[in-house]
Tab-separated table of C-alpha atoms in Angstrom:
chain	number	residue	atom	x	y	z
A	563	UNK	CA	-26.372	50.978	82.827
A	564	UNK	CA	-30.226	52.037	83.073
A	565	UNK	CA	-30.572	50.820	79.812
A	566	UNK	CA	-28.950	46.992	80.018
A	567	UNK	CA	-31.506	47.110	83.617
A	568	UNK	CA	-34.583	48.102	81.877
A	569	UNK	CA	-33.303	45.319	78.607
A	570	UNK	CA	-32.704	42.749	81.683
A	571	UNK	CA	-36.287	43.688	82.948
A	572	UNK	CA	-38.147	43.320	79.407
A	573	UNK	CA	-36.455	39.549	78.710
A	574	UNK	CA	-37.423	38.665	82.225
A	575	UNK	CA	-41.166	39.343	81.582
A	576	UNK	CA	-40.933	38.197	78.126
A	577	UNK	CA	-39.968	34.511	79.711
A	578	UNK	CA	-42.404	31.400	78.774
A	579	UNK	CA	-42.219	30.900	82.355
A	580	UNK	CA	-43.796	34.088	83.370
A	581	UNK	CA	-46.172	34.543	80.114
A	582	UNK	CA	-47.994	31.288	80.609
A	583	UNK	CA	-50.153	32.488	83.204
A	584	UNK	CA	-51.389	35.404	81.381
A	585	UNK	CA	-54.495	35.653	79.736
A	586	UNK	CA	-54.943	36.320	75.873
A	587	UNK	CA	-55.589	40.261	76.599
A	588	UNK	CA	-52.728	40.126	79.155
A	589	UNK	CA	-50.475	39.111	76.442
A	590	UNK	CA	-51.514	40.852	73.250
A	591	UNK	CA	-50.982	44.220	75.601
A	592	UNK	CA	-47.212	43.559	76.511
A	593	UNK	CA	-46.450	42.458	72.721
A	594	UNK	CA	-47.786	46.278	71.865
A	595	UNK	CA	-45.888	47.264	74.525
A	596	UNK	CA	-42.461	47.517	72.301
A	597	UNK	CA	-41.143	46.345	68.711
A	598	UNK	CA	-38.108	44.255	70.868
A	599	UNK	CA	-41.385	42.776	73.514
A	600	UNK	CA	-43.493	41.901	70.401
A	601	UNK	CA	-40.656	39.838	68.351
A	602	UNK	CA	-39.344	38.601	71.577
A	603	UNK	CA	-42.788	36.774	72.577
A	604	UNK	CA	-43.010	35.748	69.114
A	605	UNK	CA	-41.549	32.314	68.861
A	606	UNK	CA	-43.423	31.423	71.988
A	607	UNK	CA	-46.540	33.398	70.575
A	608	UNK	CA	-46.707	31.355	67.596
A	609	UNK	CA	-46.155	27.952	69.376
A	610	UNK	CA	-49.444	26.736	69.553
A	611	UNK	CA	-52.154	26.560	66.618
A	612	UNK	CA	-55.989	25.992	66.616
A	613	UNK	CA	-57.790	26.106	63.161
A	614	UNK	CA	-60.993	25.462	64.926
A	615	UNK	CA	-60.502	29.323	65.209
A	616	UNK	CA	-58.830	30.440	62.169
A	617	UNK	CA	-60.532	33.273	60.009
A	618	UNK	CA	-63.802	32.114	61.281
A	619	UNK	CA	-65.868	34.190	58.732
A	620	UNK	CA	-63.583	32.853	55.594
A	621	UNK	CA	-64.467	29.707	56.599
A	622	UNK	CA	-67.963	30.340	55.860
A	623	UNK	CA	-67.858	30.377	52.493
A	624	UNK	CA	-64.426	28.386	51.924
A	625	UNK	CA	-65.723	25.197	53.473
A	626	UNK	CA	-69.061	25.542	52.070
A	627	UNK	CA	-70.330	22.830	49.191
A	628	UNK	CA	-71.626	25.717	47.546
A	629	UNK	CA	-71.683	25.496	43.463
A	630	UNK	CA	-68.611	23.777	43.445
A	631	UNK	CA	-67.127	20.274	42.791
A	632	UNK	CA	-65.280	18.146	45.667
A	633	UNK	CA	-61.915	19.029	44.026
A	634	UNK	CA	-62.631	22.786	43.741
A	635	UNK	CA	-63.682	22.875	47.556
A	636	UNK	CA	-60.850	21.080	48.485
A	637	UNK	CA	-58.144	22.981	46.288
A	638	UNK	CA	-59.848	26.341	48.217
A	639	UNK	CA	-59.740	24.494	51.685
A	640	UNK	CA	-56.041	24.070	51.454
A	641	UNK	CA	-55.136	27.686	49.864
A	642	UNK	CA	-57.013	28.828	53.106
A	643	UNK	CA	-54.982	26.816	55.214
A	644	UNK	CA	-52.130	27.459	53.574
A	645	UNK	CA	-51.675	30.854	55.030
A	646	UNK	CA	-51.673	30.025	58.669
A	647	UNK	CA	-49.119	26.968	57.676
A	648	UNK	CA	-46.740	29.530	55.855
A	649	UNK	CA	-47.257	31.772	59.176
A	650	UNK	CA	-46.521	29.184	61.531
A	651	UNK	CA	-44.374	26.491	59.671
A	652	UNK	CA	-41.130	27.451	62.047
A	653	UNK	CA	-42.682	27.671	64.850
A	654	UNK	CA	-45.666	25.371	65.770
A	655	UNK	CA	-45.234	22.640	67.995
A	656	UNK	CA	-48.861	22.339	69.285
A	657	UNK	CA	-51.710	22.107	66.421
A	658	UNK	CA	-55.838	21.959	67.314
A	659	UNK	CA	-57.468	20.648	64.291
A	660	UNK	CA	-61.010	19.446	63.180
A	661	UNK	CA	-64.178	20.431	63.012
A	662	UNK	CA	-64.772	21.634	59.276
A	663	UNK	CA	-61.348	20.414	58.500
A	664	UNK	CA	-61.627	17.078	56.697
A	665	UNK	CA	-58.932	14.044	56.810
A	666	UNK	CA	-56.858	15.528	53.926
A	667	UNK	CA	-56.375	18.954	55.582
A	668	UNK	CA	-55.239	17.050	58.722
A	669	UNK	CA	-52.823	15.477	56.740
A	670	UNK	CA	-51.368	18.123	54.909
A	671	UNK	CA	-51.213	20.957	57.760
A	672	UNK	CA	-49.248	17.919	59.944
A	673	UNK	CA	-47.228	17.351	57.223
A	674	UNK	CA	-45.815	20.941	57.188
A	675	UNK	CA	-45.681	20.881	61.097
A	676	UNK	CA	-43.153	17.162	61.517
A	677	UNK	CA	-42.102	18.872	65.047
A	678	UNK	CA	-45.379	18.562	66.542
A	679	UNK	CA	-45.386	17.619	70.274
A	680	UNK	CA	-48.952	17.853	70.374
A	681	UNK	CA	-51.696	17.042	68.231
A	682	UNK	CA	-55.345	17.719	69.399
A	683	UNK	CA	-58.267	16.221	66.818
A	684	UNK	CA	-61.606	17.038	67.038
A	685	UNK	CA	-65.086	16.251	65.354
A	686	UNK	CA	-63.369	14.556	62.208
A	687	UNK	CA	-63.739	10.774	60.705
A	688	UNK	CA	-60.504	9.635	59.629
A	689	UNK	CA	-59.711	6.403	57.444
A	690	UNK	CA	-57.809	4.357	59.611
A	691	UNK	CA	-54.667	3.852	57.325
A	692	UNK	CA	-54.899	7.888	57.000
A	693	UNK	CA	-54.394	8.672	60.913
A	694	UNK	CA	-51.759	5.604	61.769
A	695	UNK	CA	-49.896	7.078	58.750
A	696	UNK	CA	-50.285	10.770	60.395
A	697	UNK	CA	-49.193	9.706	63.548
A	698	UNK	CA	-46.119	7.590	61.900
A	699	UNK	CA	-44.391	11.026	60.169
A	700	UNK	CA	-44.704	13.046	64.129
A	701	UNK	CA	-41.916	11.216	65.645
A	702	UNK	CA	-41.624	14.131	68.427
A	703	UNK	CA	-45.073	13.707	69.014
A	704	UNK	CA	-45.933	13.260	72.899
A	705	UNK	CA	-49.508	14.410	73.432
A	706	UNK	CA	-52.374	13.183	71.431
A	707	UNK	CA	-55.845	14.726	72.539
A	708	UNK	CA	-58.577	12.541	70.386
A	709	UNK	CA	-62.291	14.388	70.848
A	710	UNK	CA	-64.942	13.162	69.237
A	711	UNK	CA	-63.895	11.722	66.545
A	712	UNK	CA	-64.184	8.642	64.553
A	713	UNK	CA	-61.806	6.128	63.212
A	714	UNK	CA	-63.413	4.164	60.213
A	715	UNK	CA	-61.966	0.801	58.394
A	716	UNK	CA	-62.993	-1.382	55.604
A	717	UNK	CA	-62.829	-5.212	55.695
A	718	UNK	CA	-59.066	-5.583	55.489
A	719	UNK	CA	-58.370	-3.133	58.161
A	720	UNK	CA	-60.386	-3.964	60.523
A	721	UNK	CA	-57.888	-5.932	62.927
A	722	UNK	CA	-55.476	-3.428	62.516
A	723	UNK	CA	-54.748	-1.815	65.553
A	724	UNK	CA	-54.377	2.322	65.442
A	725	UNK	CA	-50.438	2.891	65.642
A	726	UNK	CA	-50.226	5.466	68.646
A	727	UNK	CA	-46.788	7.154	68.792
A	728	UNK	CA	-44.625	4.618	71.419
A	729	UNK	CA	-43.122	7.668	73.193
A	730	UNK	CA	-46.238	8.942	73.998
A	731	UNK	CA	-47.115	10.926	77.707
A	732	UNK	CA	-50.477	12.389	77.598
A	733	UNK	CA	-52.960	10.401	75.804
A	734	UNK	CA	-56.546	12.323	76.425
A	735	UNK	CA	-59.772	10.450	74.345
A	736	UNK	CA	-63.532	11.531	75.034
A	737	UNK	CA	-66.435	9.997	73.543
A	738	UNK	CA	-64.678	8.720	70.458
A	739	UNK	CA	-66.294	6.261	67.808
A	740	UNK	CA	-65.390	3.542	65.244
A	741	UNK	CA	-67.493	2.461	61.852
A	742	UNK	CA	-66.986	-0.016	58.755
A	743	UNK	CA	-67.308	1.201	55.602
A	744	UNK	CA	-67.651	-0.488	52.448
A	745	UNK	CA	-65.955	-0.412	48.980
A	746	UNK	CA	-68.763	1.290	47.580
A	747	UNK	CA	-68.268	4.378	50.076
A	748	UNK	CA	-66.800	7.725	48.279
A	749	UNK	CA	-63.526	8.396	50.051
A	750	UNK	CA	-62.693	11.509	48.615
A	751	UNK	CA	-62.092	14.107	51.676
A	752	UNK	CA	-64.490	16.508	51.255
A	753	UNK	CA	-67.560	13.576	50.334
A	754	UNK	CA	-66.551	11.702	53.510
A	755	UNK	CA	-66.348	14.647	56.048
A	756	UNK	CA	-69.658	15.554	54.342
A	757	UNK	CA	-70.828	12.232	55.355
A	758	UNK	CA	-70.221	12.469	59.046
A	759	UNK	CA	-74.156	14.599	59.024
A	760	UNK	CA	-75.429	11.487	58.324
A	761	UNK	CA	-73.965	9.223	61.060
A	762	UNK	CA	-75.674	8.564	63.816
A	763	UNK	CA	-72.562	9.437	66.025
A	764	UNK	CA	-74.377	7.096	69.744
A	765	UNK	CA	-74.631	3.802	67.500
A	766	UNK	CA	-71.281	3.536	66.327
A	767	UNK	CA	-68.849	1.303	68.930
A	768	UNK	CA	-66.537	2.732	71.107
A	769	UNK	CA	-63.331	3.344	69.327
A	770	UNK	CA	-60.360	0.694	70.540
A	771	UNK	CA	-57.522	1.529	72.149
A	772	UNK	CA	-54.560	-0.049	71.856
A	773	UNK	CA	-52.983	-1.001	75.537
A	774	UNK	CA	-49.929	-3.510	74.567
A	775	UNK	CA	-47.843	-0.633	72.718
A	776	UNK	CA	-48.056	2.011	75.225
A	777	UNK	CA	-45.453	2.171	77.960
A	778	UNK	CA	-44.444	5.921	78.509
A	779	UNK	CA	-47.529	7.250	79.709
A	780	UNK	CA	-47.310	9.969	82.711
A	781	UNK	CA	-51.087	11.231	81.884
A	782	UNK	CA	-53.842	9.318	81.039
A	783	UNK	CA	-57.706	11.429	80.300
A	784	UNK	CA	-60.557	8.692	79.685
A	785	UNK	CA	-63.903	10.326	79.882
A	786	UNK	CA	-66.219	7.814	78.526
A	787	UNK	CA	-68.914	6.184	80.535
A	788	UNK	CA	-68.751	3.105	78.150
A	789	UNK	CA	-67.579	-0.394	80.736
A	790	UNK	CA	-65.443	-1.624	78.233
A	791	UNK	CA	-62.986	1.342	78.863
A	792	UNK	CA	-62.316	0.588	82.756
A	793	UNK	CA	-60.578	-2.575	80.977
A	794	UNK	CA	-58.512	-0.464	79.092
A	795	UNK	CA	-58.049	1.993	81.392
A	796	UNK	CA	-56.754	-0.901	84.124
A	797	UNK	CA	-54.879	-2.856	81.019
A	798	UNK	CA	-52.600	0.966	80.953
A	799	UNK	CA	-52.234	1.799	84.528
A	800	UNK	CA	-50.641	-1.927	84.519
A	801	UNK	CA	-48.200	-1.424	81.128
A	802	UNK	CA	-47.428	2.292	82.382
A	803	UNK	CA	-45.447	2.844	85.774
A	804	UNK	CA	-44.721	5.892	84.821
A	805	UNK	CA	-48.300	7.287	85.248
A	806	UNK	CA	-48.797	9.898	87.642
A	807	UNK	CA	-51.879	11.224	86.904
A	808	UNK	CA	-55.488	9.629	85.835
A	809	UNK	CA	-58.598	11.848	85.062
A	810	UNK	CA	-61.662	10.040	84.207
A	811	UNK	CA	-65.324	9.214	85.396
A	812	UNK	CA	-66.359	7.940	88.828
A	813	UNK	CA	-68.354	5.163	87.450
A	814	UNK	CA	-65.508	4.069	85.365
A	815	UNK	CA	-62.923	2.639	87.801
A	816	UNK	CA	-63.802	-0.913	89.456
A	817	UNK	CA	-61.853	-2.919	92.056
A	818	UNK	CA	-59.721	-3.835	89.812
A	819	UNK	CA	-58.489	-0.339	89.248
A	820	UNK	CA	-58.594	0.582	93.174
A	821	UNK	CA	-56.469	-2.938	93.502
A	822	UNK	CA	-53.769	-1.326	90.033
A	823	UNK	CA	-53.635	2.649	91.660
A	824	UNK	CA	-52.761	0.649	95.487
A	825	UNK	CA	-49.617	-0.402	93.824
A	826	UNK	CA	-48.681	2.370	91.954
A	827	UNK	CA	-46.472	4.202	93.369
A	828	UNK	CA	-45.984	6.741	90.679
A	829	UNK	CA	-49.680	8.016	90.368
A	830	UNK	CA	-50.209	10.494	92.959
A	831	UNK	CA	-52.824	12.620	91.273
A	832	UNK	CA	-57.021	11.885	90.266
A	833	UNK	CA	-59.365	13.492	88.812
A	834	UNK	CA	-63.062	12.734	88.628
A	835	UNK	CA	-64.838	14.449	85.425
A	836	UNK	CA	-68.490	16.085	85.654
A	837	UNK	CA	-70.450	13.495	87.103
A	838	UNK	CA	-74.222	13.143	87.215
A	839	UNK	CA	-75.297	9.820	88.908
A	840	UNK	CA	-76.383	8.432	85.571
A	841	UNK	CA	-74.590	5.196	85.929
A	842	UNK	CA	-73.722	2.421	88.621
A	843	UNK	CA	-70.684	2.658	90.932
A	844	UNK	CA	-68.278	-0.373	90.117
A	845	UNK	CA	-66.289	-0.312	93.078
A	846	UNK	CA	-67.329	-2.190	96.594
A	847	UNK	CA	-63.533	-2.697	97.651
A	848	UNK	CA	-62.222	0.100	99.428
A	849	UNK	CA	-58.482	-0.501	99.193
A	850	UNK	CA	-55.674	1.684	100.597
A	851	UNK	CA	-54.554	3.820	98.458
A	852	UNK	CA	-50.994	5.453	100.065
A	853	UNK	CA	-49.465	7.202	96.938
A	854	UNK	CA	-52.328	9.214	95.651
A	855	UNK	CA	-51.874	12.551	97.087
A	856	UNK	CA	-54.460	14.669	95.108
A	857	UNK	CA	-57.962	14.085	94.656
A	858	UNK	CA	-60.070	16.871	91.989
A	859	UNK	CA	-63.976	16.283	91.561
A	860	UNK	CA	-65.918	18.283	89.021
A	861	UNK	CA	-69.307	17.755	90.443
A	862	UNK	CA	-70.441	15.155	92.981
A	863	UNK	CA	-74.586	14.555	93.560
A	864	UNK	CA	-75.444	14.372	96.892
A	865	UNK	CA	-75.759	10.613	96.218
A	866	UNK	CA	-72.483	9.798	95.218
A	867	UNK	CA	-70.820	11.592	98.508
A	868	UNK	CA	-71.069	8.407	100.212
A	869	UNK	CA	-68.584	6.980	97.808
A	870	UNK	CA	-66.243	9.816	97.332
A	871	UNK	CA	-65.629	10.084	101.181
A	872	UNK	CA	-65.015	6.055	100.873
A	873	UNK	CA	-62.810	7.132	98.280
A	874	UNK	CA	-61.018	9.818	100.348
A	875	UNK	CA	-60.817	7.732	103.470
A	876	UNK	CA	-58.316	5.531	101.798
A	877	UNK	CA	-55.983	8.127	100.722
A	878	UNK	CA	-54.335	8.681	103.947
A	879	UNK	CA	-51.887	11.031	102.544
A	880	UNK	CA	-53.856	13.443	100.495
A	881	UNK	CA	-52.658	16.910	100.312
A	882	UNK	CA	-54.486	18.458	97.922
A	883	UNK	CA	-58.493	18.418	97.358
A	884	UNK	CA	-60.684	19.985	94.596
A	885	UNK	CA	-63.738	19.466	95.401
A	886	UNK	CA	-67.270	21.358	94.102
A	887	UNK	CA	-69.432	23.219	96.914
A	888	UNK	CA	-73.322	23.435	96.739
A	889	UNK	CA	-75.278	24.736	99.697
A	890	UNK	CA	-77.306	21.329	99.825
A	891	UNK	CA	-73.769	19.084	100.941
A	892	UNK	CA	-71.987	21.565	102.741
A	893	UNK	CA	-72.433	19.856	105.865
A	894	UNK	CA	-71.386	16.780	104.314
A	895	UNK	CA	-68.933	18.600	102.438
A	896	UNK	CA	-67.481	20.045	106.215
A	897	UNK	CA	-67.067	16.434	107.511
A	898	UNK	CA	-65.152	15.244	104.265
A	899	UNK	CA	-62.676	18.098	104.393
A	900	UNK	CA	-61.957	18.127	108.352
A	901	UNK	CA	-61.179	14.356	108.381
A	902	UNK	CA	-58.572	15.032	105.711
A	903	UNK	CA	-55.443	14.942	108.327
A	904	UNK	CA	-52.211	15.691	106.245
A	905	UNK	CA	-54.825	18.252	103.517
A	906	UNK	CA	-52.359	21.267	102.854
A	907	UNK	CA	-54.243	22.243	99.598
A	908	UNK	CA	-58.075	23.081	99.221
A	909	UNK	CA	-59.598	24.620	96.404
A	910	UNK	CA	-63.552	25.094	96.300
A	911	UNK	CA	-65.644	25.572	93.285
A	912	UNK	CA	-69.154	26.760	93.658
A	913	UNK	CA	-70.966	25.088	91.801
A	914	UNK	CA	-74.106	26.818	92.764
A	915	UNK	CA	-76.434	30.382	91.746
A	916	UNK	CA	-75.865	30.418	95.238
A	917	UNK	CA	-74.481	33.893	96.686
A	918	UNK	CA	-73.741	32.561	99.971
A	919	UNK	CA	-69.920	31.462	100.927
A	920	UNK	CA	-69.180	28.312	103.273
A	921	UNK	CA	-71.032	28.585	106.394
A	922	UNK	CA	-68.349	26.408	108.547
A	923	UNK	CA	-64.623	27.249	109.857
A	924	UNK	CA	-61.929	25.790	108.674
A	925	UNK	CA	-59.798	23.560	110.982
A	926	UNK	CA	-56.801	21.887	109.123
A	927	UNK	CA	-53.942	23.195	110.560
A	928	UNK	CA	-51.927	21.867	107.935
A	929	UNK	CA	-53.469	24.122	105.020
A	930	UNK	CA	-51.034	26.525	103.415
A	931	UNK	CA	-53.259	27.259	100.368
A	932	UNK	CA	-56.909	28.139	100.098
A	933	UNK	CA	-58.569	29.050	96.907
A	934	UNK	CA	-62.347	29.913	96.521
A	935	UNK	CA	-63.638	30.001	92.617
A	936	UNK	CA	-66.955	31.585	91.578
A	937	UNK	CA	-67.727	32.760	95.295
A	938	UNK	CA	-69.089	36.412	95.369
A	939	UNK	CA	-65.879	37.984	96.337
A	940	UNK	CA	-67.560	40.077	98.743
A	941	UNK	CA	-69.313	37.092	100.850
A	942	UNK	CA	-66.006	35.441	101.332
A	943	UNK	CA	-65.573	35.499	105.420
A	944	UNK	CA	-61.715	35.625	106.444
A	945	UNK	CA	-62.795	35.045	109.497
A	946	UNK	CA	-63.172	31.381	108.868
A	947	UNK	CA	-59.769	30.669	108.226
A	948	UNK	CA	-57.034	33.057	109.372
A	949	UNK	CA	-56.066	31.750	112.773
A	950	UNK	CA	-54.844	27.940	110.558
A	951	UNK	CA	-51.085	28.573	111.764
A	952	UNK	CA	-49.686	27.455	108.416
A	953	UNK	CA	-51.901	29.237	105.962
A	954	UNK	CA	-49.690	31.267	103.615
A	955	UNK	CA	-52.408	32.242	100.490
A	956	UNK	CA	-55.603	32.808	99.226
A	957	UNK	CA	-56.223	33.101	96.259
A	958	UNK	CA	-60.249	34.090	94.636
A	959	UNK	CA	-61.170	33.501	91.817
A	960	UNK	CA	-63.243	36.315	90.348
A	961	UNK	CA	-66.699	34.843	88.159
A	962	UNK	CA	-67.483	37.453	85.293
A	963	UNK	CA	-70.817	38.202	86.698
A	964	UNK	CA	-68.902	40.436	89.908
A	965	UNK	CA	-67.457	42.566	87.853
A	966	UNK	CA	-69.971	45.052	88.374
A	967	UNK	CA	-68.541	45.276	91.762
A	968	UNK	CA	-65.243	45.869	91.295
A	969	UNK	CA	-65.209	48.949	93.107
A	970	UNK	CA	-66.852	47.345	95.870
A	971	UNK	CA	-64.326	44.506	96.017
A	972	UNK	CA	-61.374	46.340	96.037
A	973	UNK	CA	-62.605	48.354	98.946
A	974	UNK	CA	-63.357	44.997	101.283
A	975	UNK	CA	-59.926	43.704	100.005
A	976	UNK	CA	-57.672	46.256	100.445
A	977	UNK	CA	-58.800	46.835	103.885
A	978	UNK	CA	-58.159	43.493	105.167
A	979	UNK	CA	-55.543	43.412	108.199
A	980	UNK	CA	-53.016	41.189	108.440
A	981	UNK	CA	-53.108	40.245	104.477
A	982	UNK	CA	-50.811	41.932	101.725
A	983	UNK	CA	-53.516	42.124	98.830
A	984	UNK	CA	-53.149	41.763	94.756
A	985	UNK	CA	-56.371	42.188	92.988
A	986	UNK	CA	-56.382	41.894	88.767
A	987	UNK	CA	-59.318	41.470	86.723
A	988	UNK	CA	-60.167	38.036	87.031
A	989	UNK	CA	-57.899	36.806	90.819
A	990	UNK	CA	-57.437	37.885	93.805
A	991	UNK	CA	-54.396	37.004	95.472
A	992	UNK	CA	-54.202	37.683	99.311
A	993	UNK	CA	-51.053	36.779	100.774
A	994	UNK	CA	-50.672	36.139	104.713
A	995	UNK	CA	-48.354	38.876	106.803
């Protein structure tokens, strides 16, 4: 009987559900744990694929011109890659690729991988007819993550749009780019990738984005400062319904986007990107906005705080608030937050060299979670917060640099009254008694 227990115990910890919020180090010490742990983790293990990171010091010499011809680097570039395909061929459903990998290796490694759910490019130029005929053979494809990279035609392709999968949920793009090329270009993989040191990457256009095809969308990432992206980024809120989540740029939404989220009653969830006051603020129409009910910025100068409590003030049922925390807005910062009536959620990032914790109590009797990220765990003053009614956890986020004090920390935590305390190497999780 001990024995089915202790079998019970090892498939409950080897569940996806529990393993996904372990760290790398977390998880490569349970699958050493046992022989049955380490081939029971190993379909989940083996899910997910990044060649960014593959056999970084082969790759040195593999992917280097070298004395060799274009056709002898690019035989060796797919031997090399052959070995994590054969290793991952039943398994992979998410696949990173990019970087020193040229168009031809991202066609043959998603070639052997036709389950993919997600595909994440990076740093690569790509022939037009080459990535709508990648995307065309991952028919379970539902995430495409597109990161620098950069689409190129020739005359007869140039009003053909890119073919992005129709079932598609997350569609992420970031600063990606668009060029012409002419007949007299080499093509061959290894020539072209070669190419892209030559390209100077800020003159190229914007890469387009096709809007009319596009219908399933639940998660939309635009971070691109360029104006002609708030069009598309209003043109898919309007074809998607289904959205429920936008992360972008501050300066790129306008009133027509305000006017789009008002009316959506599906998107309950946005999320402003690092911003640094660089470029105008679009918006001067304030509208209601009753369905979002979680609002994330990255960073917010002091000038821009005007706008983001606009911003706040119309979501009159936010429950959850990210928000960065420099000593310099804190008292704007303590204004924003106690305004927010219904706020049940608050997370706050210090964003700061600052050692100091929030100077100001917290009043929203609706909270039920706290958490404090990059704070020196010691500073962190329960006092502040433990008479809110319905506050359940907090939870601290540990910043590498306090390690030193681990000794320290566990000491202040684990003498806290009225908490029941968890401390691992990275979070602190203090639950209310």
């Amino acid at each position: 009987m001990e024995k089915i227990d202790n079998k019970q115990i090892i498939n409950l910890l080897c569940n996806p559900d529990l393993t996904q919020y372990l760290t790398n180090k977390d998880k490569s010490e349970l699958c050493q744990c046992s022989k049955y742990i380490f081939f029971k983790c190993t379909q989940n293990r083996l899910q997910s694929l990044e060649l960014f990171l593959y056999q970084l010091t082969d790759r040195r010499t593999i992917f280097s011109p070298s004395n060799y011809t274009n056709k002898e680097i690019l035989q060796n570039q797919l031997i090399h890659i052959s070995q994590a395909i054969e290793a991952y061929k039943n398994t992979a459903i998410r696949l990173g690729i990019g970087m020193n990998y040229n168009y031809h290796l991202v066609k043959y490694t998603t070639q052997s991988f036709i389950n993919l759910t997600k595909l994440r490019l990076v740093y690569v130029i790509i022939p037009k007819f080459e990535f709508n005929n990648i995307l065309s053979n991952l028919e379970n494809l539902d995430t495409l993550w597109l990161d620098e990279i950069i689409i190129s035609f020739n005359d007869a392709e140039e009003n053909t749009p890119l073919a992005l999968p129709p079932l598609l949920n997350n569609l992420f793009w970031s600063n990606c780019k668009q060029m012409h090329y002419d007949s007299a270009i080499d093509l061959h993989p290894v020539a072209f990738h070669n190419s892209l040191s030559d390209i100077n990457f800020d003159a190229l256009s914007p890469l387009e984005i096709p809007t009319y095809s596009i219908k399933n969308l639940k998660f939309l990432t635009s971070y691109n400062a360029e104006l002609q992206y708030t069009q598309t980024i209003n043109q898919l809120i309007q074809t998607n319904p289904k959205l429920t989540q936008l992360n972008t740029l501050i300066e790129a939404l306008d009133n027509t986007t305000i006017k789009l989220i008002s009316h959506s009653v599906n998107l309950s969830k946005l999320h402003f990107d690092n911003d640094y006051g660089e470029s105008d603020i679009q918006v001067t129409d304030f509208l209601p906005l009753p369905y979002l009910n979680s609002i994330e910025f990255n960073i917010v100068p002091i000038h821009r705080l005007v706008y983001a409590s606009q911003l706040i003030k119309c979501c009159v049922n936010l429950v959850n608030f990210i928000c960065p925390w420099l000593p310099e807005i804190e008292d704007n910062l303590q204004g924003l937050i106690t305004n927010i009536e219904h706020l049940e959620y608050l997370t706050l990032r210090n964003c700061s060299n600052s050692p100091d914790f929030i100077t100001f109590k917290l009043v929203n009797q609706n909270l039920k979670y706290l958490e404090f990220s990059r704070f020196n765990p010691l500073k962190i003053d329960f006092k502040l917060f433990s008479s809110l009614e319905n506050l359940k956890r907090v939870k601290i986020v540990i910043h590498a640099k306090f390690h030193r004090n681990l000794t320290e920390i566990r000491d202040y935590y684990e003498s806290l009254t009225g908490w029941r305390v968890f401390i691992y190497e990275y979070v602190i999780q203090c639950w209310k008694e």
